[in-house]
XYZ file of C-alpha atoms in Angstrom:
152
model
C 105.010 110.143 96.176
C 103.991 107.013 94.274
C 103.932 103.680 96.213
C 103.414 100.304 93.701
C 102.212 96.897 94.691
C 102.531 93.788 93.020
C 100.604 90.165 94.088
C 99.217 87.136 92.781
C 95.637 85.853 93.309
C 94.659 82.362 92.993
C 91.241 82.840 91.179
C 90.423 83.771 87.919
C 90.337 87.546 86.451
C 86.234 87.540 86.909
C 85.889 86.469 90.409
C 89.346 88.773 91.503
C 87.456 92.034 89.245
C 84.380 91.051 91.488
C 85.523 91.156 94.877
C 87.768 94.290 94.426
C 85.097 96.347 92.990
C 81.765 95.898 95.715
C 81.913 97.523 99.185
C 81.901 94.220 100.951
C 85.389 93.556 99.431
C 87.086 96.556 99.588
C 86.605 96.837 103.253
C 87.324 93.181 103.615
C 90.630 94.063 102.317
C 91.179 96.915 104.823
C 90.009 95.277 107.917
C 90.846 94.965 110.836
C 93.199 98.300 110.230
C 90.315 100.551 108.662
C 86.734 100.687 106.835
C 85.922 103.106 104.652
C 81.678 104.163 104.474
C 80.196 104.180 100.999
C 79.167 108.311 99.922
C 75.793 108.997 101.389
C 73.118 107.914 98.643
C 75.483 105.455 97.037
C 75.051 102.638 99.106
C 73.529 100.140 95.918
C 77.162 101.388 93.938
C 80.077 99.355 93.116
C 83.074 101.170 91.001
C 81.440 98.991 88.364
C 78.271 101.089 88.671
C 79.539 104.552 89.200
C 79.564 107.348 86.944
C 82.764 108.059 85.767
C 84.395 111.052 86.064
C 81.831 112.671 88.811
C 82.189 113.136 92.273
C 80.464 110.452 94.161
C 80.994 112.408 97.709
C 82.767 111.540 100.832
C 83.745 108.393 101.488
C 84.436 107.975 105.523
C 87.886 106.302 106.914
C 87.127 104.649 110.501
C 90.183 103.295 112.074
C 89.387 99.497 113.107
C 86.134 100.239 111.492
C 84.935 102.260 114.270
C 86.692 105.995 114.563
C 85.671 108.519 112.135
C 89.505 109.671 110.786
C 89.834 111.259 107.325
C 87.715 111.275 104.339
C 87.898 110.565 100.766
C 86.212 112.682 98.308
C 85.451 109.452 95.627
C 85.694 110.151 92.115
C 86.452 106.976 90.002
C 88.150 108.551 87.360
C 89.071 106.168 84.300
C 87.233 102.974 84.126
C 87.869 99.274 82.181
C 85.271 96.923 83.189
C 86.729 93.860 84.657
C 90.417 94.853 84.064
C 91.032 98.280 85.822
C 89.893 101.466 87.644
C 91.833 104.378 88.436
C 90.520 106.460 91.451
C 91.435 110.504 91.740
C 90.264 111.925 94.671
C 91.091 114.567 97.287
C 91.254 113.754 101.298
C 91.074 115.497 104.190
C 95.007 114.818 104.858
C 95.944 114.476 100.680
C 95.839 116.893 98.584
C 96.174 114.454 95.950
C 95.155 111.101 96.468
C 95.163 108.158 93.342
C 94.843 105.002 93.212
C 94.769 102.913 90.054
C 94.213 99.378 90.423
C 95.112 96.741 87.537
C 93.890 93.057 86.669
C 95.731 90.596 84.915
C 94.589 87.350 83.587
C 97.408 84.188 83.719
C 96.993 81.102 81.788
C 96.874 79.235 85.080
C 93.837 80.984 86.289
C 95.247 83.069 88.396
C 95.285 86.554 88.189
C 97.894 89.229 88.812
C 96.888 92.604 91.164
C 99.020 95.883 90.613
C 98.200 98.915 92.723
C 99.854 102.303 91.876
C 98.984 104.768 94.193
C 99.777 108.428 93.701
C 99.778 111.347 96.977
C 100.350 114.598 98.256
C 100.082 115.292 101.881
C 98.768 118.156 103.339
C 100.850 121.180 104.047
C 100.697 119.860 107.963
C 101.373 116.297 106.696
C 104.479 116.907 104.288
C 107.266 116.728 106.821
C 105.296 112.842 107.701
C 105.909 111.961 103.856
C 108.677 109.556 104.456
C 106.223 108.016 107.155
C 103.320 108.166 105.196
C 105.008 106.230 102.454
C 106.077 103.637 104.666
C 102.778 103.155 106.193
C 100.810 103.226 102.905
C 103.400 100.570 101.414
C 102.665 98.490 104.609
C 98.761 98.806 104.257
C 98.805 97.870 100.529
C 100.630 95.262 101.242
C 98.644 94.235 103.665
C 95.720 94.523 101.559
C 96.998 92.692 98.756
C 97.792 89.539 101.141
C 93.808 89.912 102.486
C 93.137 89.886 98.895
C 95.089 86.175 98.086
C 94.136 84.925 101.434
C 89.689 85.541 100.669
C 90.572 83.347 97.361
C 93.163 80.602 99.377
């Protein structure tokens, strides 16, 4: 299934690339619904600073930041500094997990955010598909509005 997400961020292309590539901002984006860990011995990384194309390890989903729930085997995957990364990964419930993320400078200073995200369930999960896709629309979108809202 592929799920796409479109939004608007008033700041410019540098400070946008900035905040959705460190830790702190990612899980900014996700909260209060989820956090997800940095792999064990990454902690210093952001996807600016991994290597490309290698496995960084698991990456841990806790549901309001607290639960332990799935996991994300990180591997940033194609990489343009300050303009786009592209994460392919497996999960503990996805098979196939992507999720490339695009910047886009306006000449008002703004900057436009696309998400494409790319998965497979699970054989136990692929009857939830039509759920899953629902949900995962929902939390991207919700992400996207965290997004605009940290640059107001």
């Amino acid at each position: 299934m592929i799920i796409e997400r479109n939004s608007v961020v008033g700041a410019p292309i540098g400070q946008v690339w900035a905040r959705v590539v460190d830790p702190e901002g990612i899980n900014d984006e996700m909260r209060p619904w989820m956090t997800m860990s940095i792999p064990r011995g990454r902690e210093s990384i952001t996807i600016d600073t991994v290597p490309v194309g290698q496995p960084l390890g698991r990456a841990w989903l806790r549901l309001f930041g607290l639960v332990p729930f799935d996991y994300d085997d990180l591997t940033i995957a194609e990489l343009e500094p300050g303009l786009r990364f592209h994460e392919k990964s497996t999960m503990l419930s996805m098979r196939r997990w992507e999720h490339e993320r695009t910047l886009r400078p306006f000449d008002d200073g703004t900057t436009g955010v696309h998400d494409r995200i790319t998965f497979e369930p699970r054989l136990p999960l692929v009857p939830l598909t039509p759920v899953l896709t629902r949900v995962l629309g929902a939390f991207f979108g919700h992400r996207h509005r965290r997004l605009a809202r940290h640059f107001g």
